[in-house]
Backbone as a ProteinNet text record, in pm:
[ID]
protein_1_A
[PRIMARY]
XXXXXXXXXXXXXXXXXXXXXXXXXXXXXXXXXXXXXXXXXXXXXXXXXXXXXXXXXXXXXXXXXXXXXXXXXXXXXXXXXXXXXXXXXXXXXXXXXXXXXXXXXXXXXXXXXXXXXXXXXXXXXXXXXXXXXXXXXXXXXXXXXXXXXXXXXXXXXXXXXXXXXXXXXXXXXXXXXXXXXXXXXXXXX
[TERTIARY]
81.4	0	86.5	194.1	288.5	379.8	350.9	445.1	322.7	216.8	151.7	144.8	137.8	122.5	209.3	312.8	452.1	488.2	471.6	413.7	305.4	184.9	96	176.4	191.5	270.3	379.1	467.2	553.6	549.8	405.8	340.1	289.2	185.1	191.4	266.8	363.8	483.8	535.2	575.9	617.4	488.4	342.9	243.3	262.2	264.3	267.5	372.6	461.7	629.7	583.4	478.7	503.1	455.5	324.5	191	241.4	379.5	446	499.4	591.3	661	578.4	426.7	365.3	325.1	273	242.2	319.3	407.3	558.7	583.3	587.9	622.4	523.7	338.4	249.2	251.1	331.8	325.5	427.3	551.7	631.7	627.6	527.2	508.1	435.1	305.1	221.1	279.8	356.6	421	515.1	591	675	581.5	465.3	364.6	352.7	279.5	229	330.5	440.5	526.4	582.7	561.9	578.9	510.4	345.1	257.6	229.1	295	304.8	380.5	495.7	616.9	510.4	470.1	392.8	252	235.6	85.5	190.7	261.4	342	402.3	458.7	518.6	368.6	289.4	189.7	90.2	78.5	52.4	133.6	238.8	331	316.5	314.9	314.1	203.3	46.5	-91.5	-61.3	-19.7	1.4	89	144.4	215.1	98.8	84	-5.9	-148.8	-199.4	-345.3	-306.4	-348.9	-296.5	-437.3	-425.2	-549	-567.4	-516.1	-586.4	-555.3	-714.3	-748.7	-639.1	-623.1	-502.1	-531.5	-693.1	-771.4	-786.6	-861.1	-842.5	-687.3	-612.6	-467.7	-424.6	-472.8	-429	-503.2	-640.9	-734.9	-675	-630.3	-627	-452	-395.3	-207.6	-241.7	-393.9	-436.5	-468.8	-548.9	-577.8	-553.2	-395.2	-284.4	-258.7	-235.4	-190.2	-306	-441	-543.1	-565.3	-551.7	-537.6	-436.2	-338.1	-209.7	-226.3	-259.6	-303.5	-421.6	-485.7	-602.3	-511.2	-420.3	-320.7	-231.3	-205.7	-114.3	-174.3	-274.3	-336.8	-394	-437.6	-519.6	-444.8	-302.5	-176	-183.3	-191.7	-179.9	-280.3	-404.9	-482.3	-523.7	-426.8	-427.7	-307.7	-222.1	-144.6	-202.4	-268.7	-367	-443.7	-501.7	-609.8	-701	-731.1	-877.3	-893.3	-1008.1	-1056.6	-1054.1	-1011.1	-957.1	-1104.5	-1209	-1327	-1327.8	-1196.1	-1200.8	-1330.7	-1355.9	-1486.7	-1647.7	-1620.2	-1738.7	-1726.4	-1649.2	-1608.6	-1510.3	-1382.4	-1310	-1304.2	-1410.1	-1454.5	-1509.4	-1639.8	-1703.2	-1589.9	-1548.2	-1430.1	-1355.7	-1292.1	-1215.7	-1282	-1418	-1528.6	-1563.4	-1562.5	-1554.3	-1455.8	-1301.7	-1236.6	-1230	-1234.9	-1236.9	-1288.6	-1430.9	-1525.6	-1466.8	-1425.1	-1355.3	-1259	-1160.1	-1065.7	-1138.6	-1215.6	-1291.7	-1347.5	-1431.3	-1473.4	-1340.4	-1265.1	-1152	-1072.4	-1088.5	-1000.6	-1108.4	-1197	-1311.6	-1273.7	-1288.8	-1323.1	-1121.3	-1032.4	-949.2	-921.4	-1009.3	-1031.7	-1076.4	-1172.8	-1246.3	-1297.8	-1248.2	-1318.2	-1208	-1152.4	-1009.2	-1033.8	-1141.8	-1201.9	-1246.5	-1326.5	-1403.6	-1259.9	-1179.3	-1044.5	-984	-994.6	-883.3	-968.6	-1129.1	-1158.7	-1161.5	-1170.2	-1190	-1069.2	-979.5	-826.3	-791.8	-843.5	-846.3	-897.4	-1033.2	-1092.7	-994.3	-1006.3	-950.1	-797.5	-712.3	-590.3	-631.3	-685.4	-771.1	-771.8	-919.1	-932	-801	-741.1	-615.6	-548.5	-490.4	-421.1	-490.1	-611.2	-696.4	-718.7	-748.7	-714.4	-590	-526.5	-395.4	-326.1	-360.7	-325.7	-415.1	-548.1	-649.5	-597.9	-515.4	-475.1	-361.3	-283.9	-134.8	-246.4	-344.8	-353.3	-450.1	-470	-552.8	-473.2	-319.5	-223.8	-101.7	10.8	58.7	252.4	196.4	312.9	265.7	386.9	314.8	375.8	374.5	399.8	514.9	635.9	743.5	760.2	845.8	895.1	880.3	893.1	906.6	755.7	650.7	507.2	428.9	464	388.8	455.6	590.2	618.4	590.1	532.4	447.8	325.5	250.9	114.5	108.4	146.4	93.7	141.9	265.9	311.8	206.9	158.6	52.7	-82.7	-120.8	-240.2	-248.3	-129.2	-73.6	-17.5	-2	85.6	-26.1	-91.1	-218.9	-321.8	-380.5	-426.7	-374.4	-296.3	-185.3	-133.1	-105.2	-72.6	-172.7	-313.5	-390.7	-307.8	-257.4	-213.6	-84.6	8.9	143.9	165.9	188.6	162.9	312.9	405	522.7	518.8	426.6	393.5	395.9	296.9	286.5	444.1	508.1	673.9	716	682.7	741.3	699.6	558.2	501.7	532.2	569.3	623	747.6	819.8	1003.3	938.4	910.5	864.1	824.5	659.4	658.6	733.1	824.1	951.8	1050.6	1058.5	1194.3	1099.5	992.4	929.9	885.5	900.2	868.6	951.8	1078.2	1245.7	1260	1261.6	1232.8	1171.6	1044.2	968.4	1014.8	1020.9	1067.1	1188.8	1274.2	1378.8	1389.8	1323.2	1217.9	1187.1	1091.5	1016	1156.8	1259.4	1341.1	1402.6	1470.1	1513.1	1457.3
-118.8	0	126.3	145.5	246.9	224.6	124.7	144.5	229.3	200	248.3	426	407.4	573.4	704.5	578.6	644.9	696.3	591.2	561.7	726.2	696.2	791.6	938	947.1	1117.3	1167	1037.8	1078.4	1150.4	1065.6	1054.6	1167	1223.8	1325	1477	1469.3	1575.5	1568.6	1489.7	1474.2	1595.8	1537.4	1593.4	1732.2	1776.7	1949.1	2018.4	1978.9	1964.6	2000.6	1935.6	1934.5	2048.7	2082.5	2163.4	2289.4	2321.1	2497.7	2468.2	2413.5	2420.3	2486.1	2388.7	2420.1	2539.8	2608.4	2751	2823.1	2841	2883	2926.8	2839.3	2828.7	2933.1	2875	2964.4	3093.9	3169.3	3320.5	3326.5	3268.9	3365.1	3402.4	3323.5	3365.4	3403.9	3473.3	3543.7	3669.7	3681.3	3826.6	3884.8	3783.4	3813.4	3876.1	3833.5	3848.4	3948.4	3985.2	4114.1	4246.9	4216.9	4293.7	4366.4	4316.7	4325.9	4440.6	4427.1	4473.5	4623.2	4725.8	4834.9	4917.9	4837.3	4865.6	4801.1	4698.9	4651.5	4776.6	4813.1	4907.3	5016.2	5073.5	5196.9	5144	5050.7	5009	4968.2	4925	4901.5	5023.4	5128.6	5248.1	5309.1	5332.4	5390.2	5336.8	5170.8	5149.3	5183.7	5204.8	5212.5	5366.1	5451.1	5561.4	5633.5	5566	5575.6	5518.4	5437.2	5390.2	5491.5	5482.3	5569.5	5648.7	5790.2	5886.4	5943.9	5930.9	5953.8	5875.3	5742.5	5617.2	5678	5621.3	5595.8	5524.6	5577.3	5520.1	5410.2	5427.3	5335.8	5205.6	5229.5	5111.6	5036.8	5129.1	5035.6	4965.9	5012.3	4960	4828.6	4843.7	4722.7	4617.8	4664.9	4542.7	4480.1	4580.5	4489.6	4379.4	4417.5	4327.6	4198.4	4172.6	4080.6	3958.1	3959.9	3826.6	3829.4	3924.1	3886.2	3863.8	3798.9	3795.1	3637.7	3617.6	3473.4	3398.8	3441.4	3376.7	3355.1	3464.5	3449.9	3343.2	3291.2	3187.1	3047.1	3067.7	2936.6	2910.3	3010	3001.5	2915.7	2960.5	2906.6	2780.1	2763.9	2606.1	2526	2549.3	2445.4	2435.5	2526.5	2516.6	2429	2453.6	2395.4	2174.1	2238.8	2042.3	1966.7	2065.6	1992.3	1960.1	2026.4	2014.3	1863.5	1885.3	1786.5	1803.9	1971.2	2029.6	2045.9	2063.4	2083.4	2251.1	2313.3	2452.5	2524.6	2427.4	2477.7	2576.9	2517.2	2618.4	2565.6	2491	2490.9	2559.5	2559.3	2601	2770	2834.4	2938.3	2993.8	2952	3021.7	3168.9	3111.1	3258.1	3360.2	3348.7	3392.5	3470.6	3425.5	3511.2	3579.2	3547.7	3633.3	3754.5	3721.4	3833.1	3891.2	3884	3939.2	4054.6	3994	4031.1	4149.9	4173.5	4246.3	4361.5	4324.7	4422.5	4517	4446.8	4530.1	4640.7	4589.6	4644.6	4825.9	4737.6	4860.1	4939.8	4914.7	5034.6	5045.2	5025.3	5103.6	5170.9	5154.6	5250.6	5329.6	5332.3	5464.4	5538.2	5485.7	5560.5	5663.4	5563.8	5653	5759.3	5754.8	5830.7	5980.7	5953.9	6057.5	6114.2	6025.9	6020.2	6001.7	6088.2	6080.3	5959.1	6046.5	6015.2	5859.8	5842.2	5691.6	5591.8	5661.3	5602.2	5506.2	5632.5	5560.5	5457.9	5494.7	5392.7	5263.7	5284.5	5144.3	5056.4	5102	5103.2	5015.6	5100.4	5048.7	4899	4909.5	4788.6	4640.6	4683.1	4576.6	4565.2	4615.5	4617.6	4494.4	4593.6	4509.9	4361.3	4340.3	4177.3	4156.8	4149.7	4061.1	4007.1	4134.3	4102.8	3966	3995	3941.2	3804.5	3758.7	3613	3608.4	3647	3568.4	3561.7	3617.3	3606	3465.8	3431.1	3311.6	3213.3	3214.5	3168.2	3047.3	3139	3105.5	3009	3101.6	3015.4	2872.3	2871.5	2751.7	2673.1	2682.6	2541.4	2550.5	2457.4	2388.5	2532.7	2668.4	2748.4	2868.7	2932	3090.3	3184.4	3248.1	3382.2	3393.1	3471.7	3500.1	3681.7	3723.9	3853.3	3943.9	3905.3	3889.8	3939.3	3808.4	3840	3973.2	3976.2	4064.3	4178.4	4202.6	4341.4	4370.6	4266.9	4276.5	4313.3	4219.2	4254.9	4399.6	4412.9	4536	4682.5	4655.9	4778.6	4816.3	4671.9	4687.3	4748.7	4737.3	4760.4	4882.9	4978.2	5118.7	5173.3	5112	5187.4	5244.5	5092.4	5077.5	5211.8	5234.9	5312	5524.1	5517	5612.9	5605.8	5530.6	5535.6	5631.9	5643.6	5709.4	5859.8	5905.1	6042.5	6033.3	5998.7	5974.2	5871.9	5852.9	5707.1	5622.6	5696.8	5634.2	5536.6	5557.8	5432.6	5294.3	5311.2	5190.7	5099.3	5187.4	5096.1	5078.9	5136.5	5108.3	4951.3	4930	4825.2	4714.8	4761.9	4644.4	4595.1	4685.3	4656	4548.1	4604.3	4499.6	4347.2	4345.7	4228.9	4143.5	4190.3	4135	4055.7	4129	4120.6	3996.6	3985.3	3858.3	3785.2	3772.2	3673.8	3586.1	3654	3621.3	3535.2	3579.4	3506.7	3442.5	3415.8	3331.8	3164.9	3199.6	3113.1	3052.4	3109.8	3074	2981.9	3027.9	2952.4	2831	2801.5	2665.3	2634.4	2644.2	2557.4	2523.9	2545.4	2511	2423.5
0	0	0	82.8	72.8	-35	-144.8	-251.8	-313.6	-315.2	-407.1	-382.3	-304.5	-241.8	-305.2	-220.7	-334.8	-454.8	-553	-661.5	-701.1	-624.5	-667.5	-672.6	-542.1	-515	-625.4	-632.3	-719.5	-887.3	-901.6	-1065.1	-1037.6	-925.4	-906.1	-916.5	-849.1	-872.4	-968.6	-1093.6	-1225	-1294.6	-1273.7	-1331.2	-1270.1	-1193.4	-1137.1	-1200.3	-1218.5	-1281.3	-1451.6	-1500.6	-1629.2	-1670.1	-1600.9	-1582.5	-1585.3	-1446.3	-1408.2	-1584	-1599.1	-1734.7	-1843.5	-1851.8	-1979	-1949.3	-1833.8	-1752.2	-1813.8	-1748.9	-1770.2	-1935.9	-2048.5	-2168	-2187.8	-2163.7	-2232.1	-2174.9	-2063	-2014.5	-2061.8	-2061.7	-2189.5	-2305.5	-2399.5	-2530.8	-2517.8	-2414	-2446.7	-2396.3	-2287.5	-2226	-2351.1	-2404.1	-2515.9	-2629.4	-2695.8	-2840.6	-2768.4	-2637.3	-2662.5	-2601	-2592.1	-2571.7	-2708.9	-2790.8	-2947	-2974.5	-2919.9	-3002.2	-3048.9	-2888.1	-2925.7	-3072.8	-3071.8	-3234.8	-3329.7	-3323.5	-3413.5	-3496.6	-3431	-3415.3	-3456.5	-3441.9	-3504.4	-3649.4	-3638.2	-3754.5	-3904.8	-3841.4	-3946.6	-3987.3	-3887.3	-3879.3	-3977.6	-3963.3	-4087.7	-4275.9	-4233.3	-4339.9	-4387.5	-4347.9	-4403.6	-4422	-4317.2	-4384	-4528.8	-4520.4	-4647.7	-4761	-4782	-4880.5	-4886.9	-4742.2	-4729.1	-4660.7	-4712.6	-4652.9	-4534.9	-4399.1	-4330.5	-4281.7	-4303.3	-4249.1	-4058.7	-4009.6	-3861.3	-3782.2	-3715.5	-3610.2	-3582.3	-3477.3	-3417.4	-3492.9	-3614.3	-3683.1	-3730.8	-3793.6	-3737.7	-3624.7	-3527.7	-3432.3	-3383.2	-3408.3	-3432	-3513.2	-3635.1	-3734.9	-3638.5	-3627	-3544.1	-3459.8	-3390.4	-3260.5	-3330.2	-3415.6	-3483.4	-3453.4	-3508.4	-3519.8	-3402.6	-3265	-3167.7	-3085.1	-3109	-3047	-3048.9	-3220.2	-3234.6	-3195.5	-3200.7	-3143.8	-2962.9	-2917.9	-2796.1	-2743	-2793.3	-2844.8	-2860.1	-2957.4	-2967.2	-2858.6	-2789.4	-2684.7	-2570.8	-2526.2	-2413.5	-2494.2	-2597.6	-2636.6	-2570.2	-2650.1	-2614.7	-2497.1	-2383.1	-2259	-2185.8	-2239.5	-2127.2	-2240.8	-2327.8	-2398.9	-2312.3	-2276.2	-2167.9	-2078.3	-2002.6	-1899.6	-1891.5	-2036.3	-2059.8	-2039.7	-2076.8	-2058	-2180.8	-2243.6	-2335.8	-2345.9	-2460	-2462.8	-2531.3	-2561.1	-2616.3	-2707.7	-2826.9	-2954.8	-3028.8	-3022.3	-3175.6	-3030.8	-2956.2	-2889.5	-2905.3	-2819.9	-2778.4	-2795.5	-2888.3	-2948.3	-3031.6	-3109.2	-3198.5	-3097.7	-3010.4	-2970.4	-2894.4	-2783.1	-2736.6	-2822.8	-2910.6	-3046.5	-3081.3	-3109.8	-3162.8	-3008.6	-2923.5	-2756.2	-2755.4	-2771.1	-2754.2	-2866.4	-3007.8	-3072.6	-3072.3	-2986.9	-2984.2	-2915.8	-2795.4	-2700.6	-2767.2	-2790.3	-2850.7	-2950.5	-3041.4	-3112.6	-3017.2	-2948.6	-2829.5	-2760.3	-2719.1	-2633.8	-2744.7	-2852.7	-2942.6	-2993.8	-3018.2	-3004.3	-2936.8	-2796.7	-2706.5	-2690.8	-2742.3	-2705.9	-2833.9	-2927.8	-3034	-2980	-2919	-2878.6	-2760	-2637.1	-2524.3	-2456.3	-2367.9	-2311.1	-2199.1	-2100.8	-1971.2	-1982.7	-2087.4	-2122	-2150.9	-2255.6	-2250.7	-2135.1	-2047.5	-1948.6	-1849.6	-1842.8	-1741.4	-1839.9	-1924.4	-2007.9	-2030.8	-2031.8	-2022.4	-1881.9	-1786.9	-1662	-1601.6	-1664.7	-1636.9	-1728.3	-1807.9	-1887.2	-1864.2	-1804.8	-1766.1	-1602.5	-1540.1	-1437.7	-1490.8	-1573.9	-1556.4	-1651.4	-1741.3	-1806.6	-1635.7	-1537	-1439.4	-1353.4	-1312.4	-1247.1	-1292.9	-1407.8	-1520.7	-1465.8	-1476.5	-1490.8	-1348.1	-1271.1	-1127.4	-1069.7	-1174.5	-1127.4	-1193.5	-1294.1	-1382.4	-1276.9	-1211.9	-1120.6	-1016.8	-976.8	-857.5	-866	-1015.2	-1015.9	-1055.3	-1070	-1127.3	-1025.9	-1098.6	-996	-1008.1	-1033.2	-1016.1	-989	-935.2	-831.8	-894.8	-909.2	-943	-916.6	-1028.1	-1027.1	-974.3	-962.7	-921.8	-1050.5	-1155.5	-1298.1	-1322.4	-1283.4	-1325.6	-1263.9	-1159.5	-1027.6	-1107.4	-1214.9	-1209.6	-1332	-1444.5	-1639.3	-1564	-1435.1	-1470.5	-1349.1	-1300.3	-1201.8	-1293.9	-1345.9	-1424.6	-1565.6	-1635.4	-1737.1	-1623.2	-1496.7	-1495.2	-1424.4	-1399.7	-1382	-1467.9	-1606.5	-1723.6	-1846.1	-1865.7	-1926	-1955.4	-1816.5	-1850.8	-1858.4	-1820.4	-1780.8	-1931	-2009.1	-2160.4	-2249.4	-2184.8	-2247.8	-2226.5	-2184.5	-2193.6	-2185.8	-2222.1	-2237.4	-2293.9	-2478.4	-2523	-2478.4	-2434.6	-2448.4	-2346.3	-2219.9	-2142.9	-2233.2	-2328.3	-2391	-2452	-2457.6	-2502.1	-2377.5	-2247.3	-2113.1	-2112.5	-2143.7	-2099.9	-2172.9	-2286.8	-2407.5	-2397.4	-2322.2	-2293.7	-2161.8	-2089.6	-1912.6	-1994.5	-2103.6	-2120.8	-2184.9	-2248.3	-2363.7	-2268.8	-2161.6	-2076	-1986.7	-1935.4	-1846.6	-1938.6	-2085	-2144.4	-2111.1	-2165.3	-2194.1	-2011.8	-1933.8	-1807.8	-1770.8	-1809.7	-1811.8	-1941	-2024.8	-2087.3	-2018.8	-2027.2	-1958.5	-1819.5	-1713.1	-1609.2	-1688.9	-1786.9	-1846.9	-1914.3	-1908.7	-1967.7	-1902.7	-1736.8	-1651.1	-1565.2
[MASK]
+++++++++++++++++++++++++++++++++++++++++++++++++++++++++++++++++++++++++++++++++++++++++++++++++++++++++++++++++++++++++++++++++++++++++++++++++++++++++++++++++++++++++++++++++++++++++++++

């Protein structure tokens, strides 16, 4: 009976072991993608401007989100197939995608035209990303790095504070680049 036990715990801790790793892997490539995204959104901004002269910021900046929305979608699938949860892409994949978009379009409205609406909206959603992903830590088998506590608290004080000083937003993109890079690094050790 105490072999078996053994046995169990051990298979156990292998499984928690695999779980921080796959954790681990999927917050560095997602801290890393969206650490990107600010250069990304300037850089594709330029290029549409050049071609269209006038083109909407807002909507540039919508369309940069795009690929890093879906990718963000792939990131976690992988994560929770390690798991051996069902990641409920053919259920709720899109629906969240088209969730998430919406969002995006009203918070770039709103930072179109609405300073004030801007920033609480900014806020909230800086909010829950942190809030997910802090539920995220505590529903698996790894805790929070020094690293995480300083991508997500700085995104959910930079975030909206970017609405009137955009250069926040590369503050926040250097922080998530740099805890990707640590984070990964972590899942490979």
């Amino acid at each position: 009976m105490d072999a078996t036990r053994a046995i169990l715990e051990e298979s156990l801790a292998v499984s928690r072991e695999i779980l921080r790793r796959e954790l681990r892997k999927a917050l560095g490539l997602y801290y890393a993608a969206w650490g990107t995204y600010p250069m990304a959104a300037v850089v594709l901004y330029y290029v549409v401007e050049n071609l269209v002269a006038g083109a909407p910021k807002s909507a540039v900046a919508l369309s940069a989100a795009v690929p890093y929305i879906v990718l963000t979608g792939r990131i976690f699938a992988s994560f929770f197939k390690a798991m051996r949860l069902p990641s409920r892409r053919r259920k709720g994949g899109i629906a969240w995608s088209i969730m998430i978009l919406a969002y995006f379009a009203v918070l770039l409205f709103a930072m179109a035209f609405i300073k004030t609406l801007a920033f609480a909206t900014t806020a909230a959603y800086a909010a829950s990303v942190t809030l997910l992903t802090y539920l995220l830590f505590r529903s698996n088998a790894t805790e929070p790095r020094w690293y995480d506590h300083l991508a997500l608290i700085s995104f959910s004080v930079l975030l909206p504070l970017g609405v009137y000083v955009v250069a926040l937003y590369y503050v926040i993109g250097i922080i998530w680049v740099y805890a990707g890079i640590k984070s990964l690094l972590d899942a490979m050790e």
